mmCIF file of C-alpha atoms in Angstrom:
data_model
loop_
_atom_site.group_PDB
_atom_site.id
_atom_site.type_symbol
_atom_site.label_atom_id
_atom_site.label_comp_id
_atom_site.label_asym_id
_atom_site.label_seq_id
_atom_site.Cartn_x
_atom_site.Cartn_y
_atom_site.Cartn_z
ATOM 1 C CA ALA A 203 117.409 180.748 123.344
ATOM 2 C CA VAL A 204 118.936 177.422 124.272
ATOM 3 C CA ALA A 205 119.189 176.688 127.981
ATOM 4 C CA ALA A 206 122.657 175.940 129.314
ATOM 5 C CA GLU A 207 123.615 172.341 128.670
ATOM 6 C CA PRO A 208 123.548 170.376 131.960
ATOM 7 C CA SER A 209 126.528 168.299 132.998
ATOM 8 C CA ALA A 210 126.092 164.528 132.873
ATOM 9 C CA GLN A 211 126.159 164.485 136.681
ATOM 10 C CA ASP A 212 123.421 167.130 136.941
ATOM 11 C CA TYR A 213 121.311 165.369 134.334
ATOM 12 C CA VAL A 214 121.497 162.004 136.112
ATOM 13 C CA ALA A 215 120.804 163.608 139.518
ATOM 14 C CA ARG A 216 117.705 165.361 138.156
ATOM 15 C CA HIS A 217 116.151 162.047 137.076
ATOM 16 C CA LEU A 218 117.614 159.604 139.613
ATOM 17 C CA PRO A 219 118.004 161.201 143.065
ATOM 18 C CA SER A 220 120.118 158.345 144.495
ATOM 19 C CA PRO A 221 121.507 156.398 141.535
ATOM 20 C CA GLU A 222 123.859 153.468 141.573
ATOM 21 C CA GLN A 223 126.540 153.533 138.868
ATOM 22 C CA ARG A 224 126.752 150.297 136.911
ATOM 23 C CA VAL A 225 128.591 148.845 133.923
ATOM 24 C CA LEU A 226 127.128 146.858 131.027
ATOM 25 C CA TRP A 227 129.723 144.716 129.264
ATOM 26 C CA LEU A 228 129.292 144.425 125.508
ATOM 27 C CA THR A 229 129.429 140.709 124.764
ATOM 28 C CA PRO A 230 130.378 139.882 121.151
ATOM 29 C CA PRO A 231 126.706 139.313 120.099
ATOM 30 C CA LEU A 232 125.591 142.537 121.823
ATOM 31 C CA LYS A 233 128.481 144.520 120.337
ATOM 32 C CA GLN A 234 127.531 143.189 116.887
ATOM 33 C CA ARG A 235 123.924 144.326 117.445
ATOM 34 C CA VAL A 236 125.093 147.756 118.682
ATOM 35 C CA GLU A 237 127.286 148.194 115.600
ATOM 36 C CA ALA A 238 124.440 147.122 113.275
ATOM 37 C CA LEU A 239 122.140 149.647 114.983
ATOM 38 C CA LEU A 240 124.690 152.476 114.726
ATOM 39 C CA GLY A 241 125.959 151.556 111.261
ATOM 40 C CA HIS A 242 129.607 151.765 112.349
ATOM 41 C CA ALA A 243 132.145 150.217 114.725
ATOM 42 C CA TYR A 244 131.652 150.906 118.440
ATOM 43 C CA PRO A 245 134.948 151.569 120.243
ATOM 44 C CA GLY A 246 134.103 150.486 123.799
ATOM 45 C CA LEU A 247 133.895 147.116 125.517
ATOM 46 C CA ARG A 248 131.498 148.368 128.176
ATOM 47 C CA VAL A 249 129.010 151.170 128.785
ATOM 48 C CA ARG A 250 128.578 152.938 132.117
ATOM 49 C CA TYR A 251 125.081 153.823 133.230
ATOM 50 C CA TRP A 252 123.144 154.766 136.345
ATOM 51 C CA GLN A 253 120.210 152.906 137.831
ATOM 52 C CA GLN A 254 117.612 153.543 140.484
ATOM 53 C CA GLY A 255 114.864 150.942 140.704
ATOM 54 C CA ALA A 256 113.572 150.215 137.186
ATOM 55 C CA ARG A 257 114.845 153.556 135.849
ATOM 56 C CA THR A 258 118.202 153.888 134.078
ATOM 57 C CA ALA A 259 120.114 156.888 132.782
ATOM 58 C CA TRP A 260 122.569 156.659 129.897
ATOM 59 C CA VAL A 261 125.088 159.278 128.747
ATOM 60 C CA LEU A 262 126.072 158.470 125.179
ATOM 61 C CA ASP A 263 128.148 160.072 122.426
ATOM 62 C CA GLU A 264 127.530 159.848 118.700
ATOM 63 C CA ILE A 265 129.102 161.791 115.847
ATOM 64 C CA GLY A 266 126.751 164.284 114.201
ATOM 65 C CA LYS A 267 128.516 165.547 111.102
ATOM 66 C CA GLU A 268 132.074 165.762 112.452
ATOM 67 C CA GLN A 269 131.887 166.207 116.238
ATOM 68 C CA PRO A 270 130.412 164.052 119.009
ATOM 69 C CA ILE A 271 127.017 164.978 120.438
ATOM 70 C CA THR A 272 126.705 163.962 124.103
ATOM 71 C CA THR A 273 123.182 163.023 125.108
ATOM 72 C CA GLY A 274 121.516 161.997 128.359
ATOM 73 C CA ILE A 275 118.670 159.501 128.031
ATOM 74 C CA VAL A 276 116.407 158.166 130.784
ATOM 75 C CA VAL A 277 114.710 154.816 130.155
ATOM 76 C CA GLU A 278 112.090 153.051 132.247
ATOM 77 C CA GLN A 279 110.154 149.897 131.332
ATOM 78 C CA GLY A 280 111.457 149.942 127.771
ATOM 79 C CA ARG A 281 110.389 153.539 127.047
ATOM 80 C CA ILE A 282 112.227 156.832 126.860
ATOM 81 C CA LEU A 283 111.169 159.150 129.686
ATOM 82 C CA ASP A 284 113.547 161.970 128.824
ATOM 83 C CA ILE A 285 116.304 162.848 126.366
ATOM 84 C CA ALA A 286 118.529 165.935 126.459
ATOM 85 C CA VAL A 287 121.608 167.117 124.626
ATOM 86 C CA LEU A 288 124.377 167.569 127.204
ATOM 87 C CA ALA A 289 127.073 168.804 124.813
ATOM 88 C CA TYR A 290 126.625 169.948 121.221
ATOM 89 C CA ARG A 291 129.864 170.672 119.378
ATOM 90 C CA GLU A 292 128.818 171.112 115.732
ATOM 91 C CA SER A 293 128.616 174.537 114.078
ATOM 92 C CA ARG A 294 125.167 173.770 112.593
ATOM 93 C CA GLY A 295 122.134 171.685 113.528
ATOM 94 C CA GLY A 296 121.932 172.829 117.137
ATOM 95 C CA GLU A 297 118.130 172.775 116.917
ATOM 96 C CA VAL A 298 118.327 169.165 118.172
ATOM 97 C CA ARG A 299 118.855 170.714 121.638
ATOM 98 C CA GLN A 300 115.409 172.342 121.600
ATOM 99 C CA SER A 301 112.463 170.813 123.478
ATOM 100 C CA PHE A 302 110.267 170.885 120.335
ATOM 101 C CA PHE A 303 112.665 168.286 118.919
ATOM 102 C CA THR A 304 113.554 166.195 121.993
ATOM 103 C CA ARG A 305 109.883 165.857 123.048
ATOM 104 C CA GLN A 306 109.350 163.638 119.993
ATOM 105 C CA PHE A 307 111.314 160.855 121.714
ATOM 106 C CA THR A 308 109.220 160.759 124.911
ATOM 107 C CA GLY A 309 107.463 157.411 125.225
ATOM 108 C CA ALA A 310 109.342 155.815 122.323
ATOM 109 C CA SER A 311 110.384 152.190 122.555
ATOM 110 C CA LEU A 312 112.146 149.771 120.195
ATOM 111 C CA THR A 313 110.530 147.559 117.595
ATOM 112 C CA THR A 314 111.794 143.995 117.101
ATOM 113 C CA ARG A 315 113.992 145.409 114.324
ATOM 114 C CA ASP A 316 115.630 147.991 116.639
ATOM 115 C CA ALA A 317 113.710 150.923 115.129
ATOM 116 C CA LEU A 318 111.957 153.572 117.220
ATOM 117 C CA THR A 319 108.204 153.067 117.605
ATOM 118 C CA GLN A 320 107.618 156.789 117.011
ATOM 119 C CA ARG A 321 108.391 158.859 113.961
ATOM 120 C CA VAL A 322 110.873 161.660 114.619
ATOM 121 C CA ASP A 323 110.512 164.658 112.325
ATOM 122 C CA GLY A 324 113.791 165.847 110.868
ATOM 123 C CA ILE A 325 115.179 169.367 110.929
ATOM 124 C CA SER A 326 116.267 170.986 107.682
ATOM 125 C CA GLY A 327 120.045 171.417 107.716
ATOM 126 C CA ALA A 328 120.482 169.102 110.719
ATOM 127 C CA THR A 329 119.982 165.693 109.110
ATOM 128 C CA LEU A 330 123.156 164.141 110.557
ATOM 129 C CA SER A 331 122.481 165.502 114.052
ATOM 130 C CA VAL A 332 118.906 164.177 113.914
ATOM 131 C CA ARG A 333 120.218 160.770 112.813
ATOM 132 C CA ALA A 334 122.772 160.780 115.654
ATOM 133 C CA MET A 335 120.016 161.571 118.182
ATOM 134 C CA GLN A 336 117.836 158.752 116.816
ATOM 135 C CA ASN A 337 120.777 156.337 117.007
ATOM 136 C CA MET A 338 121.533 157.278 120.627
ATOM 137 C CA ALA A 339 117.854 156.883 121.578
ATOM 138 C CA ARG A 340 117.777 153.447 119.957
ATOM 139 C CA LEU A 341 121.081 152.510 121.604
ATOM 140 C CA ALA A 342 119.898 153.518 125.099
ATOM 141 C CA LEU A 343 116.708 151.448 124.658
ATOM 142 C CA LEU A 344 118.691 148.445 123.403
ATOM 143 C CA LEU A 345 121.245 148.647 126.238
ATOM 144 C CA ALA A 346 118.552 149.140 128.895
ATOM 145 C CA ALA A 347 116.818 145.982 127.646
ATOM 146 C CA GLN A 348 120.090 144.005 127.853
ATOM 147 C CA ARG A 349 120.782 144.724 131.519
ATOM 148 C CA GLY A 350 118.998 141.598 132.715
ATOM 149 C CA GLN A 351 120.978 139.361 130.386
ATOM 150 C CA PRO A 352 123.867 137.221 131.702
ATOM 151 C CA GLN A 353 127.163 139.103 131.775
ATOM 152 C CA PRO A 354 130.599 137.552 131.126
#
């Protein structure tokens, strides 16, 4: 059985007891890198996130097959500490919500080519959802690394 999906607020509170909400503006070079990583246009000009000390929490959406999957991702020192599906809207591929799948991301970081440092095993019948989860993990790591960069 799948546990109830936590709200974004509950997810952030579980990992960052007293977070500060922040905004990362997507400069043209960063937006270009985000779109190259995702393989499609990114609609926003900024991304909201939460920070407490060196730890950040990101709530991101990516299309699985047809519907957005909302995922919470906690990053600290360039590594994923936790990833959880907050809202899964597809009719198939819901296995990506299970801990046997999400555990594969723990400790992952980004290579210089924006790939994950860990292999993530796919799930038969959930290829697009798995790809969406990998893209959101990569995106959270990329955005977390950009926070120290000058903003417009």
